[in-house]
Amino acid sequence: MERASERRTASALFAGFRALGLFSNDIPHVVRFSALKRRFYVTTCVGKSFHTYDVQKLSLVAVSNSVPQDICCMAADGRLVFAAYGNVFSAFARNKEIVHTFKGHKAEIHLLQPFGDHIISVDTDGILIIWHIYSEEEYLQLTFDKSVFKISAILHPSTYLNKILLGSEQGSLQLWNVKSNKLLYTFPGWKVGVTALQQAPAVDVVAIGLMSGQVIIHNIKFNETLMKFRQDWGPITSISFRTDGHPVMAAGSPCGHIGLWDLEDKKLINQMRNAHSTAIAGLTFLHREPLLVTNGADNALRIWIFDGPTGEGRLLRFRMGHSAPLTNIRYYGQNGQQILSASQDGTLQSFSTVHEKFNKSLGHGLINKKRVKRKGLQNTMSVRLPPITKFAAEEARESDWDGIIACHQGKLSCSTWNYQKSTIGAYFLKPKELKTDDITATAVDITSCGNFAVIGLSSGTVDVYNMQSGIHRGSFGKDRAHKGSVRGVAVDGLNQLTVTTGSEGLLKFWNFKNKILIHSVSLNSSPNIMLLHRDSGILGLALDDFSISVLDIETRKIVREFSGHQGQINDMAFSPDGRWLISAAMDCSIRTWDLPSGCLIDCFLLDSAPLNVSMSPTGDFLATSHVDHLGIYLWSNISLYSVVSLRPLPADYVPSIVMLPGTCQTQDVEVSEETVEPSDEMIEYDSPEQLNEQLVTLSLLPESRWKNLLNLDVIKKKNKPKEPPKVPKSAPFFIPTIPGLVPRYAAPEQNNDPQQSKVVNLGVLAQKSDFCLKLEEGLVNNKYDTALNLLKESGPSGIETELRSLSPDCGGSIEVMQSFLKMIGMMLDRKRDFELAQAYLALFLKLHLKMLPSEPVLLEEITNLSSQVEENWTHLQSLFNQSMCILNYLKSALL
């Protein structure tokens, strides 16, 4: 066991499955056109992999394999997608697998430009390398002085063969011929750093975005500036031109705004404010379509359509996740397919574990929703509620009224939300007499019926509200429930008991209806988190001393205590059956505790501390969120589809770090049999045929093989046909068979002897069966296993025929009958196949009882068998009587 525990360092219960809610980051997207399918595809980066979406429905087409580091820039041509990570970049085929890897840079790559059969890469040290894609060889390398010309943008102008245009942070631009390795021309620039270069629909014309917010439309053939535009939102992040007949240019900004410029009238025609909550990472007009694709670091990918008369873009399709780290996650409903998540960006969203099309956002919390609608406020930042810190949800009455209650950071009032309407609810629940600003809501719960919400405050007050009307329905305690801040509230499944805990270290049990204190328990340390498993009545408490206490709310006593975490416990979750308690702490570990045995059965580390854990109601997935991560990570429960050893982990167990799952479903890795070492933890237990020689063991045969042996004559009489079978008009030819109990087809024999006699030999008709032959062999070697196996393979009718043929009148002999009785005695001695021995012996006595007294040998054998059967049955009868006596006592006794 020690060797097995040393080998097992990863999680034995949970395997990384996939990540939810990740759609984009600050890396500009890439748009590709598939000539084969005649469709546009957009590729966005999500950390160490990238997603490819079909623009038509914005459905996820493919997820690439992960790379060792975070992707820092991307590019694409008609066949391949290129992604740089660190000082290396790779080419991906079919949006998924790496087919080429290019190594040669010593600094981080920040620009990629496809160039026919070549690819140009630029690193932060000013080194530009041109590679041949398929041979992965360097074609040309250029070195630039960072202090004079630090490359910040790269472009291949249309129709300019073998030429590239480079922009610098110093403001100048250079036009190079990469085939002849010559600098053709240097543009002095506008003394401001270049941030973006984009080819205009007209030949020789290029749009240049500057750090000052200016966009210069420049003719590089004649070195002539055609027009200038200026945006006051900071540096230009990206530029794109419409090519569907409208002379419009779009320019992105770090504020999330997009400016739309008319190139004919040379004026600003529209502003798309707050297109993203963060900087516009990339924007692209689709070729000859009025569609604009944008993405940003706010984890959103949006498609805008320009079909209005004013030229303003409206949102057509989008994929959006949280733009800030999560604060709380919980499974919603009983099917385990929706996860509610709250974030520091102030939104409440629902993510589907089945498909992204079922995701939905419940929006931002607004202080006065009616006022915002009435006045039509565009900038709602001033009326938005702070981020949600904790929430509770119940779907029992979701179609009738709000079913979600949430408390906000630094706010006294708690907001209600409606899941079906996907919006904030009608009420803000708070006590009317409290008007101080320093009191905040710290804990919430909603009853299983969905009618009442219980809210705990930092002042120690615990209030009950009606979810339908929002009316205050009472408070626990005369003045307040706790002297310190309320750390947790919970209501049992029948609305009989309310459990509250406070920072002063007391756990209190209240009657839910009359608000009277029933019992109080003093804890060893101040509680941090409280969690109730309603089905089993088990209450979990995470304390400030990094320990966990488990209580039974029926007996109100501590039944388990766990210790082992080295940091603050952030969250806990129960398995659906209440057997496991899963805890996540700031020591970057997730531990699984087995409540029946009181042991730690699983532990693994993560590279980022887990903030929240939630177990699916169906038990198939564990959902986690982490510090500084925007996604929800799913871990599959291995025990549902594989054999898992739940042995306690030793005290000196050292877990290893497990990587967070990616955005694609984890594929099963085939491992060769040679590399798999047999572990005593994973060996399946193979039960022996008999656990102990003293135990009576039954056979594994079905009851139909032995239960009706004594009633075969009745069954045959009942199944006898009412009419005799009709003889066919022309009988078919008969296939010759070998005489015997078991029908066998005879092989054709060639009659080579013409003098062979035609007289039939009647001796073959008396041929003995295999069973009789094995019984005769058993008299000599005293081994009856083969004969017994022949009986086990036979049906009831075959068994009767075999036993009937044992008598001398039917072709048997006294010796064969004696051998059969010895076989039964052997079965009773071994105490194996006990019911078969009884059934076979009963049928034998029914068939041959009249002739047994006349044969002394058989009479002696049957006498010995009688004493054996009586001894076995007497022992079994005493055990049966003892068990029945205990059962009757347990049924009738008043315990």
mmCIF file of C-alpha atoms in Angstrom, residues 264-598:
data_model
loop_
_atom_site.group_PDB
_atom_site.id
_atom_site.type_symbol
_atom_site.label_atom_id
_atom_site.label_comp_id
_atom_site.label_asym_id
_atom_site.label_seq_id
_atom_site.Cartn_x
_atom_site.Cartn_y
_atom_site.Cartn_z
ATOM 1 C CA GLU A 264 -16.105 60.285 -48.990
ATOM 2 C CA ASP A 265 -17.357 63.057 -46.720
ATOM 3 C CA LYS A 266 -14.265 62.743 -44.487
ATOM 4 C CA LYS A 267 -16.273 62.906 -41.283
ATOM 5 C CA LEU A 268 -17.341 60.822 -38.331
ATOM 6 C CA ILE A 269 -20.711 59.291 -39.079
ATOM 7 C CA ASN A 270 -21.269 57.209 -35.953
ATOM 8 C CA GLN A 271 -19.856 56.092 -32.647
ATOM 9 C CA MET A 272 -20.291 52.605 -31.201
ATOM 10 C CA ARG A 273 -19.723 53.405 -27.556
ATOM 11 C CA ASN A 274 -19.060 50.627 -25.062
ATOM 12 C CA ALA A 275 -18.903 48.009 -27.774
ATOM 13 C CA HIS A 276 -16.633 46.235 -25.287
ATOM 14 C CA SER A 277 -15.983 46.982 -21.643
ATOM 15 C CA THR A 278 -12.223 46.820 -22.277
ATOM 16 C CA ALA A 279 -9.948 47.792 -25.153
ATOM 17 C CA ILE A 280 -10.916 46.701 -28.647
ATOM 18 C CA ALA A 281 -8.364 43.958 -29.360
ATOM 19 C CA GLY A 282 -9.366 43.415 -32.974
ATOM 20 C CA LEU A 283 -12.075 44.411 -35.455
ATOM 21 C CA THR A 284 -12.621 43.083 -38.954
ATOM 22 C CA PHE A 285 -15.233 43.812 -41.621
ATOM 23 C CA LEU A 286 -16.123 40.638 -43.516
ATOM 24 C CA HIS A 287 -15.375 40.832 -47.215
ATOM 25 C CA ARG A 288 -18.377 42.191 -49.152
ATOM 26 C CA GLU A 289 -20.711 41.786 -46.166
ATOM 27 C CA PRO A 290 -22.098 44.435 -43.758
ATOM 28 C CA LEU A 291 -20.768 42.502 -40.763
ATOM 29 C CA LEU A 292 -18.155 43.658 -38.276
ATOM 30 C CA VAL A 293 -16.416 41.135 -36.007
ATOM 31 C CA THR A 294 -14.914 42.492 -32.779
ATOM 32 C CA ASN A 295 -13.258 40.970 -29.744
ATOM 33 C CA GLY A 296 -11.684 42.304 -26.578
ATOM 34 C CA ALA A 297 -10.098 41.385 -23.275
ATOM 35 C CA ASP A 298 -13.577 41.444 -21.669
ATOM 36 C CA ASN A 299 -13.980 37.800 -22.738
ATOM 37 C CA ALA A 300 -16.485 38.668 -25.460
ATOM 38 C CA LEU A 301 -16.738 38.010 -29.192
ATOM 39 C CA ARG A 302 -19.374 40.088 -30.979
ATOM 40 C CA ILE A 303 -20.708 40.390 -34.522
ATOM 41 C CA TRP A 304 -22.377 43.668 -35.542
ATOM 42 C CA ILE A 305 -24.569 44.162 -38.586
ATOM 43 C CA PHE A 306 -24.945 47.466 -40.440
ATOM 44 C CA ASP A 307 -28.444 47.332 -41.895
ATOM 45 C CA GLY A 308 -29.908 50.579 -40.546
ATOM 46 C CA PRO A 309 -30.459 53.781 -42.482
ATOM 47 C CA THR A 310 -28.077 55.785 -40.270
ATOM 48 C CA GLY A 311 -25.178 53.390 -40.711
ATOM 49 C CA GLU A 312 -25.164 52.421 -37.063
ATOM 50 C CA GLY A 313 -24.195 48.880 -36.180
ATOM 51 C CA ARG A 314 -26.483 46.729 -34.053
ATOM 52 C CA LEU A 315 -25.486 43.596 -32.198
ATOM 53 C CA LEU A 316 -26.321 40.512 -34.259
ATOM 54 C CA ARG A 317 -24.625 37.615 -32.474
ATOM 55 C CA PHE A 318 -22.264 37.284 -29.546
ATOM 56 C CA ARG A 319 -20.453 34.892 -27.259
ATOM 57 C CA MET A 320 -19.749 36.436 -23.874
ATOM 58 C CA GLY A 321 -18.359 35.322 -20.551
ATOM 59 C CA HIS A 322 -17.331 37.153 -17.412
ATOM 60 C CA SER A 323 -14.862 39.999 -17.861
ATOM 61 C CA ALA A 324 -13.548 39.819 -14.275
ATOM 62 C CA PRO A 325 -12.691 36.962 -11.880
ATOM 63 C CA LEU A 326 -15.608 35.037 -10.395
ATOM 64 C CA THR A 327 -16.894 35.503 -6.859
ATOM 65 C CA ASN A 328 -19.333 32.601 -6.530
ATOM 66 C CA ILE A 329 -20.612 29.626 -8.557
ATOM 67 C CA ARG A 330 -23.452 27.180 -7.858
ATOM 68 C CA TYR A 331 -25.251 24.511 -9.859
ATOM 69 C CA TYR A 332 -28.835 25.501 -10.664
ATOM 70 C CA GLY A 333 -31.644 22.937 -10.873
ATOM 71 C CA GLN A 334 -31.560 19.177 -10.442
ATOM 72 C CA ASN A 335 -30.434 18.103 -13.913
ATOM 73 C CA GLY A 336 -26.846 19.331 -13.462
ATOM 74 C CA GLN A 337 -26.824 21.215 -16.778
ATOM 75 C CA GLN A 338 -26.712 24.878 -15.661
ATOM 76 C CA ILE A 339 -24.179 26.678 -13.485
ATOM 77 C CA LEU A 340 -24.944 30.115 -12.064
ATOM 78 C CA SER A 341 -21.899 32.321 -11.620
ATOM 79 C CA ALA A 342 -21.377 35.790 -10.154
ATOM 80 C CA SER A 343 -18.371 37.913 -10.998
ATOM 81 C CA GLN A 344 -16.550 41.045 -9.939
ATOM 82 C CA ASP A 345 -17.836 42.682 -13.132
ATOM 83 C CA GLY A 346 -21.254 42.853 -11.420
ATOM 84 C CA THR A 347 -23.046 40.370 -13.707
ATOM 85 C CA LEU A 348 -24.865 37.134 -12.940
ATOM 86 C CA GLN A 349 -24.638 34.580 -15.739
ATOM 87 C CA SER A 350 -25.738 31.021 -16.441
ATOM 88 C CA PHE A 351 -23.423 28.622 -18.275
ATOM 89 C CA SER A 352 -24.600 25.362 -19.790
ATOM 90 C CA THR A 353 -22.497 22.218 -19.462
ATOM 91 C CA VAL A 354 -24.191 20.813 -22.581
ATOM 92 C CA HIS A 355 -23.793 23.492 -25.277
ATOM 93 C CA GLU A 356 -22.823 27.143 -25.466
ATOM 94 C CA LYS A 357 -26.082 28.107 -27.172
ATOM 95 C CA PHE A 358 -27.871 27.551 -23.843
ATOM 96 C CA ASN A 359 -25.712 30.131 -22.033
ATOM 97 C CA LYS A 360 -27.474 33.287 -20.912
ATOM 98 C CA SER A 361 -26.695 36.403 -18.945
ATOM 99 C CA LEU A 362 -28.987 37.737 -16.250
ATOM 100 C CA GLY A 363 -27.278 41.108 -16.663
ATOM 101 C CA HIS A 364 -25.993 43.728 -14.252
ATOM 102 C CA GLY A 365 -27.770 44.554 -11.055
ATOM 103 C CA LEU A 366 -29.322 48.011 -11.241
ATOM 104 C CA ILE A 367 -30.259 50.158 -8.244
ATOM 105 C CA ASN A 368 -33.370 51.548 -9.935
ATOM 106 C CA LYS A 369 -34.330 49.547 -12.982
ATOM 107 C CA LYS A 370 -37.519 51.541 -13.714
ATOM 108 C CA ARG A 371 -35.671 54.867 -13.639
ATOM 109 C CA VAL A 372 -33.078 53.591 -16.088
ATOM 110 C CA LYS A 373 -35.793 52.421 -18.474
ATOM 111 C CA ARG A 374 -37.805 55.615 -18.137
ATOM 112 C CA LYS A 375 -34.914 58.000 -18.741
ATOM 113 C CA GLY A 376 -33.111 55.705 -21.186
ATOM 114 C CA LEU A 377 -29.721 56.130 -19.580
ATOM 115 C CA GLN A 378 -26.895 54.999 -21.813
ATOM 116 C CA ASN A 379 -24.194 55.034 -19.178
ATOM 117 C CA THR A 380 -25.537 52.898 -16.343
ATOM 118 C CA MET A 381 -22.270 52.661 -14.438
ATOM 119 C CA SER A 382 -23.534 55.083 -11.789
ATOM 120 C CA VAL A 383 -26.674 53.057 -11.063
ATOM 121 C CA ARG A 384 -25.134 49.586 -11.142
ATOM 122 C CA LEU A 385 -25.002 47.473 -8.011
ATOM 123 C CA PRO A 386 -21.665 46.294 -6.599
ATOM 124 C CA PRO A 387 -20.525 42.722 -7.385
ATOM 125 C CA ILE A 388 -22.474 39.824 -5.920
ATOM 126 C CA THR A 389 -20.583 38.091 -3.122
ATOM 127 C CA LYS A 390 -23.007 35.278 -2.246
ATOM 128 C CA PHE A 391 -26.280 34.033 -3.660
ATOM 129 C CA ALA A 392 -28.770 31.203 -3.186
ATOM 130 C CA ALA A 393 -31.140 29.805 -5.817
ATOM 131 C CA GLU A 394 -34.132 27.485 -5.875
ATOM 132 C CA GLU A 395 -36.125 26.491 -8.968
ATOM 133 C CA ALA A 396 -39.278 25.291 -7.169
ATOM 134 C CA ARG A 397 -41.341 28.443 -7.921
ATOM 135 C CA GLU A 398 -39.209 30.019 -10.647
ATOM 136 C CA SER A 399 -42.181 30.333 -13.015
ATOM 137 C CA ASP A 400 -44.272 32.172 -10.396
ATOM 138 C CA TRP A 401 -41.823 34.656 -8.882
ATOM 139 C CA ASP A 402 -38.136 35.322 -8.341
ATOM 140 C CA GLY A 403 -36.092 32.310 -7.288
ATOM 141 C CA ILE A 404 -32.616 33.789 -6.690
ATOM 142 C CA ILE A 405 -31.516 35.930 -3.729
ATOM 143 C CA ALA A 406 -28.097 37.645 -3.749
ATOM 144 C CA CYS A 407 -26.150 39.885 -1.400
ATOM 145 C CA HIS A 408 -23.761 42.511 -2.775
ATOM 146 C CA GLN A 409 -20.396 43.762 -1.688
ATOM 147 C CA GLY A 410 -20.794 46.502 0.930
ATOM 148 C CA LYS A 411 -24.588 46.683 0.539
ATOM 149 C CA LEU A 412 -27.289 46.160 3.149
ATOM 150 C CA SER A 413 -30.089 45.292 0.730
ATOM 151 C CA CYS A 414 -30.235 41.963 -1.069
ATOM 152 C CA SER A 415 -31.483 41.725 -4.638
ATOM 153 C CA THR A 416 -33.830 39.133 -6.103
ATOM 154 C CA TRP A 417 -33.360 37.708 -9.607
ATOM 155 C CA ASN A 418 -35.611 35.842 -12.011
ATOM 156 C CA TYR A 419 -33.960 32.994 -13.906
ATOM 157 C CA GLN A 420 -36.727 32.489 -16.482
ATOM 158 C CA LYS A 421 -36.905 36.189 -17.378
ATOM 159 C CA SER A 422 -33.091 36.478 -17.183
ATOM 160 C CA THR A 423 -33.205 39.755 -15.295
ATOM 161 C CA ILE A 424 -32.989 41.315 -11.862
ATOM 162 C CA GLY A 425 -36.163 40.906 -9.834
ATOM 163 C CA ALA A 426 -38.674 43.298 -8.377
ATOM 164 C CA TYR A 427 -37.504 43.582 -4.760
ATOM 165 C CA PHE A 428 -34.580 44.761 -2.676
ATOM 166 C CA LEU A 429 -34.855 43.046 0.682
ATOM 167 C CA LYS A 430 -33.634 44.961 3.725
ATOM 168 C CA PRO A 431 -34.982 45.870 7.191
ATOM 169 C CA LYS A 432 -36.748 49.226 7.217
ATOM 170 C CA GLU A 433 -35.503 50.365 10.638
ATOM 171 C CA LEU A 434 -31.793 49.999 9.763
ATOM 172 C CA LYS A 435 -30.370 52.997 7.932
ATOM 173 C CA THR A 436 -26.681 52.865 8.849
ATOM 174 C CA ASP A 437 -24.190 52.449 6.062
ATOM 175 C CA ASP A 438 -21.742 50.228 7.906
ATOM 176 C CA ILE A 439 -24.110 47.237 8.115
ATOM 177 C CA THR A 440 -23.986 44.824 5.179
ATOM 178 C CA ALA A 441 -25.631 41.547 4.242
ATOM 179 C CA THR A 442 -23.202 38.665 4.795
ATOM 180 C CA ALA A 443 -25.188 35.432 4.338
ATOM 181 C CA VAL A 444 -28.300 34.353 2.412
ATOM 182 C CA ASP A 445 -30.356 31.217 1.928
ATOM 183 C CA ILE A 446 -33.640 30.353 0.258
ATOM 184 C CA THR A 447 -36.022 27.630 1.438
ATOM 185 C CA SER A 448 -36.522 24.475 -0.609
ATOM 186 C CA CYS A 449 -40.121 25.511 -1.368
ATOM 187 C CA GLY A 450 -38.928 28.823 -2.843
ATOM 188 C CA ASN A 451 -41.274 30.920 -0.644
ATOM 189 C CA PHE A 452 -38.900 32.440 1.907
ATOM 190 C CA ALA A 453 -35.463 34.021 1.963
ATOM 191 C CA VAL A 454 -33.283 34.133 5.087
ATOM 192 C CA ILE A 455 -30.720 36.961 5.244
ATOM 193 C CA GLY A 456 -27.951 37.401 7.808
ATOM 194 C CA LEU A 457 -26.358 40.799 8.441
ATOM 195 C CA SER A 458 -23.007 41.926 9.755
ATOM 196 C CA SER A 459 -24.800 43.352 12.823
ATOM 197 C CA GLY A 460 -25.859 39.828 13.887
ATOM 198 C CA THR A 461 -29.489 40.156 12.774
ATOM 199 C CA VAL A 462 -31.149 37.317 10.816
ATOM 200 C CA ASP A 463 -34.367 38.229 8.955
ATOM 201 C CA VAL A 464 -36.947 36.246 7.002
ATOM 202 C CA TYR A 465 -38.644 37.654 3.882
ATOM 203 C CA ASN A 466 -41.376 36.427 1.580
ATOM 204 C CA MET A 467 -40.033 35.950 -1.941
ATOM 205 C CA GLN A 468 -43.377 36.542 -3.624
ATOM 206 C CA SER A 469 -44.252 39.850 -1.969
ATOM 207 C CA GLY A 470 -40.910 40.951 -0.527
ATOM 208 C CA ILE A 471 -42.559 41.507 2.877
ATOM 209 C CA HIS A 472 -40.515 41.147 6.061
ATOM 210 C CA ARG A 473 -41.744 38.058 7.973
ATOM 211 C CA GLY A 474 -39.821 38.324 11.217
ATOM 212 C CA SER A 475 -36.402 38.110 12.841
ATOM 213 C CA PHE A 476 -34.667 35.476 14.932
ATOM 214 C CA GLY A 477 -33.959 36.389 18.552
ATOM 215 C CA LYS A 478 -35.313 39.205 20.681
ATOM 216 C CA ASP A 479 -32.815 41.850 19.633
ATOM 217 C CA ARG A 480 -30.497 40.026 17.274
ATOM 218 C CA ALA A 481 -29.528 36.432 16.582
ATOM 219 C CA HIS A 482 -25.767 36.761 17.168
ATOM 220 C CA LYS A 483 -23.453 39.158 18.923
ATOM 221 C CA GLY A 484 -21.006 39.069 16.024
ATOM 222 C CA SER A 485 -21.363 39.128 12.269
ATOM 223 C CA VAL A 486 -23.488 36.350 10.752
ATOM 224 C CA ARG A 487 -21.244 33.952 8.832
ATOM 225 C CA GLY A 488 -23.864 31.505 7.583
ATOM 226 C CA VAL A 489 -27.605 30.720 7.486
ATOM 227 C CA ALA A 490 -29.364 27.527 6.409
ATOM 228 C CA VAL A 491 -32.896 26.113 6.448
ATOM 229 C CA ASP A 492 -33.671 22.376 6.456
ATOM 230 C CA GLY A 493 -35.699 20.710 3.737
ATOM 231 C CA LEU A 494 -39.034 20.827 5.608
ATOM 232 C CA ASN A 495 -38.872 24.442 6.880
ATOM 233 C CA GLN A 496 -38.779 23.202 10.467
ATOM 234 C CA LEU A 497 -35.293 24.226 11.529
ATOM 235 C CA THR A 498 -33.072 27.226 10.835
ATOM 236 C CA VAL A 499 -29.350 27.073 11.571
ATOM 237 C CA THR A 500 -27.259 30.228 11.953
ATOM 238 C CA THR A 501 -23.656 30.823 12.926
ATOM 239 C CA GLY A 502 -21.798 33.984 13.906
ATOM 240 C CA SER A 503 -18.260 35.259 14.155
ATOM 241 C CA GLU A 504 -18.419 34.987 17.976
ATOM 242 C CA GLY A 505 -18.117 31.176 17.576
ATOM 243 C CA LEU A 506 -21.701 30.104 18.315
ATOM 244 C CA LEU A 507 -23.910 27.811 16.231
ATOM 245 C CA LYS A 508 -27.628 28.268 16.935
ATOM 246 C CA PHE A 509 -30.671 26.176 16.016
ATOM 247 C CA TRP A 510 -34.000 28.027 15.676
ATOM 248 C CA ASN A 511 -37.592 27.027 15.076
ATOM 249 C CA PHE A 512 -38.345 28.407 11.632
ATOM 250 C CA LYS A 513 -42.014 29.149 12.303
ATOM 251 C CA ASN A 514 -42.002 30.872 15.702
ATOM 252 C CA LYS A 515 -38.344 32.072 15.599
ATOM 253 C CA ILE A 516 -37.557 30.573 19.052
ATOM 254 C CA LEU A 517 -34.039 29.427 19.928
ATOM 255 C CA ILE A 518 -33.916 25.635 20.351
ATOM 256 C CA HIS A 519 -30.251 24.867 20.953
ATOM 257 C CA SER A 520 -26.832 26.528 20.895
ATOM 258 C CA VAL A 521 -23.420 24.946 20.262
ATOM 259 C CA SER A 522 -20.087 26.577 21.051
ATOM 260 C CA LEU A 523 -17.411 26.045 18.405
ATOM 261 C CA ASN A 524 -13.648 25.760 18.889
ATOM 262 C CA SER A 525 -12.976 28.627 16.514
ATOM 263 C CA SER A 526 -14.828 31.302 14.625
ATOM 264 C CA PRO A 527 -16.676 29.844 11.610
ATOM 265 C CA ASN A 528 -15.925 30.958 8.099
ATOM 266 C CA ILE A 529 -18.351 28.987 5.898
ATOM 267 C CA MET A 530 -21.465 26.957 6.657
ATOM 268 C CA LEU A 531 -23.047 24.457 4.283
ATOM 269 C CA LEU A 532 -26.087 22.214 4.808
ATOM 270 C CA HIS A 533 -26.882 19.018 2.921
ATOM 271 C CA ARG A 534 -30.671 19.050 3.209
ATOM 272 C CA ASP A 535 -31.352 15.429 2.220
ATOM 273 C CA SER A 536 -29.142 13.907 4.924
ATOM 274 C CA GLY A 537 -29.279 16.702 7.529
ATOM 275 C CA ILE A 538 -25.476 16.991 7.629
ATOM 276 C CA LEU A 539 -24.009 20.432 8.336
ATOM 277 C CA GLY A 540 -20.457 21.351 7.326
ATOM 278 C CA LEU A 541 -18.569 24.153 9.075
ATOM 279 C CA ALA A 542 -15.227 25.564 7.931
ATOM 280 C CA LEU A 543 -13.476 27.297 10.816
ATOM 281 C CA ASP A 544 -10.867 30.036 10.892
ATOM 282 C CA ASP A 545 -8.266 27.604 12.282
ATOM 283 C CA PHE A 546 -8.363 25.821 8.873
ATOM 284 C CA SER A 547 -10.299 22.838 10.279
ATOM 285 C CA ILE A 548 -13.699 21.434 9.282
ATOM 286 C CA SER A 549 -16.435 20.292 11.660
ATOM 287 C CA VAL A 550 -19.413 18.193 10.569
ATOM 288 C CA LEU A 551 -22.632 18.171 12.614
ATOM 289 C CA ASP A 552 -25.850 16.191 12.529
ATOM 290 C CA ILE A 553 -28.740 18.663 12.814
ATOM 291 C CA GLU A 554 -31.012 15.963 14.292
ATOM 292 C CA THR A 555 -28.781 15.164 17.273
ATOM 293 C CA ARG A 556 -27.073 18.618 17.120
ATOM 294 C CA LYS A 557 -23.711 17.022 17.847
ATOM 295 C CA ILE A 558 -20.362 17.134 16.061
ATOM 296 C CA VAL A 559 -19.939 13.788 14.278
ATOM 297 C CA ARG A 560 -16.711 14.397 12.310
ATOM 298 C CA GLU A 561 -13.714 16.725 12.523
ATOM 299 C CA PHE A 562 -11.185 17.132 9.729
ATOM 300 C CA SER A 563 -7.875 18.973 9.660
ATOM 301 C CA GLY A 564 -5.167 19.200 7.038
ATOM 302 C CA HIS A 565 -5.598 22.453 5.122
ATOM 303 C CA GLN A 566 -2.758 24.947 5.423
ATOM 304 C CA GLY A 567 -4.753 28.024 4.404
ATOM 305 C CA GLN A 568 -8.150 29.641 4.662
ATOM 306 C CA ILE A 569 -10.977 27.428 3.414
ATOM 307 C CA ASN A 570 -12.770 29.273 0.617
ATOM 308 C CA ASP A 571 -15.660 26.949 -0.164
ATOM 309 C CA MET A 572 -17.133 23.500 0.433
ATOM 310 C CA ALA A 573 -19.471 21.156 -1.437
ATOM 311 C CA PHE A 574 -21.274 17.918 -0.588
ATOM 312 C CA SER A 575 -21.674 15.049 -3.035
ATOM 313 C CA PRO A 576 -25.337 14.378 -3.940
ATOM 314 C CA ASP A 577 -25.518 11.292 -1.687
ATOM 315 C CA GLY A 578 -23.868 13.149 1.209
ATOM 316 C CA ARG A 579 -20.937 10.714 1.498
ATOM 317 C CA TRP A 580 -18.196 13.132 0.414
ATOM 318 C CA LEU A 581 -17.334 16.621 1.600
ATOM 319 C CA ILE A 582 -15.129 18.517 -0.875
ATOM 320 C CA SER A 583 -13.214 21.538 0.397
ATOM 321 C CA ALA A 584 -11.138 24.168 -1.419
ATOM 322 C CA ALA A 585 -8.615 26.379 0.349
ATOM 323 C CA MET A 586 -6.026 29.083 -0.246
ATOM 324 C CA ASP A 587 -3.253 26.477 0.019
ATOM 325 C CA CYS A 588 -4.205 25.665 -3.624
ATOM 326 C CA SER A 589 -5.546 22.243 -2.671
ATOM 327 C CA ILE A 590 -8.905 20.544 -3.183
ATOM 328 C CA ARG A 591 -9.525 17.787 -0.654
ATOM 329 C CA THR A 592 -12.243 15.135 -0.570
ATOM 330 C CA TRP A 593 -13.271 13.775 2.828
ATOM 331 C CA ASP A 594 -15.220 10.534 3.225
ATOM 332 C CA LEU A 595 -17.841 11.141 5.927
ATOM 333 C CA PRO A 596 -18.720 7.494 6.827
ATOM 334 C CA SER A 597 -15.070 6.541 7.414
ATOM 335 C CA GLY A 598 -13.933 10.009 8.537
#
